[in-house]
Amino acid sequence: MILIKLGGSVITDKTQYRTFNQECVSRLFDEIKKSERGVLIVHGAGSFGHVIAKQYSLQNGLVDFGQIPAVAKVQYDVRELNSMIIAELLKKGIPAVSIPPGSCFIMDNGKLIIKDPEVMLAFSHLGLMPVLFGDVVIDRKKGFGICSGDQIMEILCDLYKPEKVIFVSDIDGLYDKDPKNNKDAKLIDEVTSEKLENINSYSNIDDVTGGVRGKMEAMLRISTERRDCVLINGTVPDRLYSLLKGDKVISTIAKGGLK
Ligand code: IPE
């Protein structure tokens, strides 16, 4: 089985509040179908989550009660996005069900805990695809917190032991500088713990969950000696399909785990 995270940058327009990239999502699901590989999908929040989460600093947990209506709004918005994702999967004949992290799981000082995965695993055993996503989740220490799709990926790796993990984004991979502002930015095709030390930290200002470096660290934690974790550009047609078929594609591959 292959575990895939569809990043918010590919399934939404991150600069426009609540803009769903329906065409792109539909094409990506066609590519998954065409590859005939068994997959599990997690998705990010994009502009359905980050815009309001940033405005009300939801990533810091409960600071003042003025944040509470924003918690409800973000939860509502990411559920709407999840419904649109599930609708696309159903159109392709992939039976998918929603598992909203905010209603099932808890965090402890920012760390996501899935105590009881029984429901999720039972859906999988029936041949249904549980779809989890970035959400606002209750935190025992901070009141609430932002649970990113990347944190969910780490937990699903422990539960499902996928053979490969893919992060689908709107960039070709990790660059040594922010490629959106630097024309001379170079793609790094392989990342190891040692190489990460030398990479400049840059991040998208609208992202409340750690930016590119945070994502690479999460990818390294997910990778093992036997399991690569690959970051690809999902806006390029057939790149996901080629990778699923086992071809070498333009990407950044995280290898060997985070040391
Ligand atoms: C963020 O999830 C969740 C919220 C802001 C509610 P992610 O961090 O996984 O989302 P993307 O992929 O960066 O958009």
Coordinates of C-alpha atoms and ligand atoms in Angstrom, one line a residue:
M1 CA 0.0 0.0 0.0
I2 CA 1.1 3.5 -0.8
L3 CA 0.3 6.4 1.6
I4 CA -0.3 9.7 -0.2
K5 CA -0.7 13.2 1.2
L6 CA -2.4 15.7 -1.1
G7 CA -1.0 19.1 0.1
G8 CA -3.2 22.1 0.5
S9 CA -1.2 23.9 -2.2
V10 CA -2.3 21.4 -4.9
I11 CA -6.0 20.8 -3.9
T12 CA -6.7 24.5 -3.2
D13 CA -5.5 27.9 -4.2
K14 CA -3.7 28.9 -1.0
T15 CA -3.9 32.6 -1.7
Q16 CA -7.7 32.7 -2.2
Y17 CA -9.8 31.8 0.8
R18 CA -11.8 28.6 0.2
T19 CA -10.9 27.9 -3.4
F20 CA -11.0 24.3 -4.4
N21 CA -8.9 23.0 -7.3
Q22 CA -11.5 20.6 -8.5
E23 CA -10.0 19.9 -11.9
C24 CA -6.5 19.1 -10.5
V25 CA -8.0 16.8 -7.8
S26 CA -10.1 15.0 -10.3
R27 CA -7.0 14.4 -12.6
L28 CA -4.9 13.2 -9.6
F29 CA -7.6 10.7 -8.7
D30 CA -7.7 9.5 -12.4
E31 CA -3.9 9.0 -12.2
I32 CA -4.3 6.9 -9.0
K33 CA -7.1 4.8 -10.6
K34 CA -5.0 4.3 -13.8
S35 CA -2.0 3.1 -11.8
E36 CA -4.0 0.3 -10.2
R37 CA -2.1 0.7 -6.9
G38 CA -3.7 0.4 -3.5
V39 CA -3.5 3.8 -1.8
L40 CA -4.6 5.6 1.3
I41 CA -5.2 9.4 1.0
V42 CA -4.7 12.2 3.6
H43 CA -5.2 15.8 2.6
G44 CA -4.1 19.2 3.8
A45 CA -6.3 22.2 4.5
G46 CA -4.9 24.8 2.1
S47 CA -7.0 28.0 2.0
F48 CA -9.8 26.2 3.8
G49 CA -7.7 26.1 6.9
H50 CA -4.6 28.3 6.9
V51 CA -6.2 31.7 6.2
I52 CA -8.4 31.9 9.3
A53 CA -6.1 29.7 11.4
K54 CA -3.3 32.3 10.8
Q55 CA -5.6 35.3 11.3
Y56 CA -6.6 34.0 14.8
S57 CA -3.2 32.3 15.7
L58 CA -5.0 29.0 16.2
Q59 CA -1.6 27.2 16.1
N60 CA -0.8 28.7 19.5
G61 CA -3.8 27.0 21.2
L62 CA -6.2 28.9 23.4
V63 CA -5.0 32.4 24.1
D64 CA -8.3 34.3 24.3
F65 CA -11.9 33.4 23.8
G66 CA -12.1 35.6 20.7
Q67 CA -10.5 32.6 18.9
I68 CA -13.4 30.2 19.6
P69 CA -15.7 31.2 16.7
A70 CA -12.6 30.8 14.4
V71 CA -12.1 27.2 15.7
A72 CA -15.7 26.4 14.7
K73 CA -15.3 28.1 11.3
V74 CA -12.0 26.3 10.4
Q75 CA -13.5 23.0 11.4
Y76 CA -16.5 23.7 9.3
D77 CA -14.4 24.8 6.3
V78 CA -12.1 21.8 6.3
R79 CA -15.0 19.4 6.6
E80 CA -16.5 21.1 3.5
L81 CA -13.2 20.6 1.7
N82 CA -13.1 17.0 2.8
S83 CA -16.6 16.4 1.5
M84 CA -15.5 17.8 -1.9
I85 CA -12.5 15.4 -1.9
I86 CA -14.7 12.5 -1.0
A87 CA -17.2 13.4 -3.7
E88 CA -14.4 13.3 -6.3
L89 CA -13.3 9.9 -5.0
L90 CA -16.8 8.5 -5.2
K91 CA -17.2 9.8 -8.8
K92 CA -14.1 7.7 -9.7
G93 CA -15.7 4.6 -8.1
I94 CA -13.4 4.7 -5.0
P95 CA -15.5 4.1 -1.9
A96 CA -14.1 6.6 0.6
V97 CA -15.3 7.6 4.1
S98 CA -14.5 10.7 6.1
I99 CA -12.6 10.4 9.4
P100 CA -12.4 13.9 10.9
P101 CA -9.4 14.1 13.2
G102 CA -11.1 16.8 15.3
S103 CA -13.9 14.5 16.2
C104 CA -11.9 11.3 16.8
F105 CA -8.5 12.2 18.1
I106 CA -6.7 14.3 20.7
M107 CA -3.4 16.2 20.9
D108 CA -1.1 16.5 23.9
N109 CA 1.0 19.7 23.8
G110 CA 1.0 19.6 20.0
K111 CA 1.6 15.8 19.6
L112 CA -1.2 14.0 17.9
I113 CA -2.4 10.8 19.7
I114 CA -4.6 8.2 18.1
K115 CA -5.6 6.0 21.0
D116 CA -8.2 4.0 19.3
P117 CA -7.9 3.4 15.6
E118 CA -10.5 0.6 15.6
V119 CA -13.1 2.5 13.5
M120 CA -10.6 3.5 10.9
L121 CA -9.0 0.1 10.6
A122 CA -12.4 -1.6 10.4
F123 CA -13.4 0.7 7.5
S124 CA -10.2 -0.3 5.7
H125 CA -10.8 -4.0 6.3
L126 CA -14.3 -3.6 4.6
G127 CA -12.5 -2.2 1.6
L128 CA -13.5 1.4 2.3
M129 CA -10.8 4.2 2.1
P130 CA -10.7 6.3 5.3
V131 CA -9.8 9.9 4.4
L132 CA -8.2 12.0 7.1
F133 CA -7.2 15.6 6.9
G134 CA -5.6 18.6 8.6
D135 CA -8.0 19.9 11.3
V136 CA -8.4 21.7 14.6
V137 CA -8.1 19.2 17.3
I138 CA -8.6 19.4 21.1
D139 CA -5.2 19.6 22.9
R140 CA -5.0 18.5 26.6
K141 CA -2.5 21.2 27.4
K142 CA -3.3 24.0 25.0
G143 CA -7.1 23.8 24.7
F144 CA -6.9 23.2 21.0
G145 CA -4.3 23.0 18.3
I146 CA -3.8 22.6 14.6
C147 CA -3.2 19.0 13.6
S148 CA -1.5 18.9 10.2
G149 CA -1.9 16.3 7.5
D150 CA 1.8 15.6 8.0
Q151 CA 1.3 14.6 11.6
I152 CA -1.5 12.3 10.5
M153 CA 0.8 10.7 7.9
E154 CA 3.3 9.8 10.6
I155 CA 0.7 8.0 12.7
L156 CA -0.8 6.2 9.6
C157 CA 2.7 5.0 8.8
D158 CA 2.8 3.2 12.1
L159 CA -0.7 1.8 11.7
Y160 CA -0.6 0.8 8.0
K161 CA 3.1 0.2 7.4
P162 CA 3.0 1.5 3.7
E163 CA 5.7 0.5 1.3
K164 CA 6.1 4.0 0.0
V165 CA 5.0 7.5 1.1
I166 CA 4.3 10.3 -1.3
F167 CA 3.7 14.0 -0.6
V168 CA 2.0 15.8 -3.5
S169 CA 2.6 19.5 -3.6
D170 CA 2.8 22.4 -6.1
I171 CA 6.6 22.4 -6.3
D172 CA 9.0 19.9 -8.0
G173 CA 10.6 19.1 -4.6
L174 CA 12.7 20.8 -2.0
Y175 CA 15.0 23.7 -3.1
D176 CA 18.0 25.2 -1.5
K177 CA 16.2 28.6 -1.6
D178 CA 12.5 29.6 -2.0
P179 CA 11.9 28.9 -5.7
K180 CA 9.0 31.3 -5.9
N181 CA 11.3 34.3 -5.1
N182 CA 14.7 33.0 -6.3
K183 CA 15.3 32.1 -10.0
D184 CA 18.6 30.4 -9.2
A185 CA 17.1 28.1 -6.6
K186 CA 18.3 24.5 -7.2
L187 CA 16.2 21.4 -6.7
I188 CA 17.6 18.9 -4.1
D189 CA 16.9 15.4 -5.4
E190 CA 17.8 13.6 -2.2
V191 CA 17.5 14.6 1.4
T192 CA 19.1 12.9 4.4
S193 CA 19.4 14.1 8.0
E194 CA 22.9 15.3 7.3
K195 CA 21.9 17.3 4.2
L196 CA 19.0 19.0 5.9
E197 CA 21.4 20.7 8.3
N198 CA 22.7 22.8 5.4
I199 CA 19.4 23.8 3.9
N200 CA 18.1 27.3 4.4
S201 CA 14.9 27.4 6.3
Y202 CA 12.2 29.2 4.2
S203 CA 8.5 28.9 4.5
N204 CA 5.3 30.1 3.0
I205 CA 4.0 33.0 5.1
D206 CA 0.4 31.7 4.9
D207 CA 1.3 28.4 6.4
V208 CA 0.7 27.8 10.1
T209 CA 2.1 24.3 10.3
G210 CA 5.9 24.7 9.6
G211 CA 6.5 25.4 6.0
V212 CA 8.8 23.5 3.7
R213 CA 11.5 22.7 6.2
G214 CA 9.0 21.3 8.7
K215 CA 7.5 19.2 5.9
M216 CA 11.0 17.8 5.1
E217 CA 11.6 16.9 8.7
A218 CA 8.3 15.1 8.8
M219 CA 9.3 13.3 5.6
L220 CA 12.6 12.2 7.1
R221 CA 10.9 11.0 10.2
I222 CA 8.6 8.9 8.0
S223 CA 11.4 7.5 5.8
T224 CA 13.3 4.5 7.0
E225 CA 16.2 2.5 5.6
R226 CA 13.6 0.5 3.6
R227 CA 10.9 3.1 2.9
D228 CA 11.5 6.3 0.9
C229 CA 9.3 9.3 1.3
V230 CA 8.9 11.3 -1.9
L231 CA 7.8 14.9 -2.6
I232 CA 6.5 15.6 -6.1
N233 CA 4.7 18.2 -8.0
G234 CA 1.1 17.2 -8.5
T235 CA 0.3 20.2 -10.8
V236 CA 2.3 18.4 -13.6
P237 CA 0.0 15.9 -15.3
D238 CA 1.1 12.2 -15.0
R239 CA 3.9 12.8 -12.5
L240 CA 2.0 11.0 -9.7
Y241 CA 1.0 8.3 -12.2
S242 CA 4.6 7.7 -13.3
L243 CA 5.8 7.6 -9.7
L244 CA 3.1 5.1 -8.7
K245 CA 4.1 3.0 -11.7
G246 CA 7.6 2.9 -10.4
D247 CA 9.3 5.3 -12.9
K248 CA 11.9 7.8 -11.8
V249 CA 10.4 11.3 -11.8
I250 CA 11.5 14.9 -10.8
S251 CA 11.2 14.9 -7.0
T252 CA 12.9 15.1 -3.7
I253 CA 13.4 11.8 -2.0
A254 CA 13.9 11.6 1.8
K255 CA 15.9 8.6 2.8
G256 CA 17.2 6.9 5.9
G257 CA 15.1 8.5 8.6
L258 CA 15.6 11.6 10.8
K259 CA 18.7 11.1 13.0
Ligands
IPE1 C1 -3.4 22.3 8.3 O1 -3.1 21.0 7.7 C2 -4.7 22.2 9.0 C3 -5.3 23.5 9.3 C4 -4.8 24.7 9.1 C5 -6.6 23.4 10.0 P1 -1.9 20.9 6.7 O2 -0.7 21.6 7.3 O3 -1.7 19.5 6.4 O4 -2.4 21.6 5.4 P2 -1.5 22.1 4.1 O5 -1.3 20.8 3.3 O6 -0.3 22.8 4.6 O7 -2.5 23.0 3.4

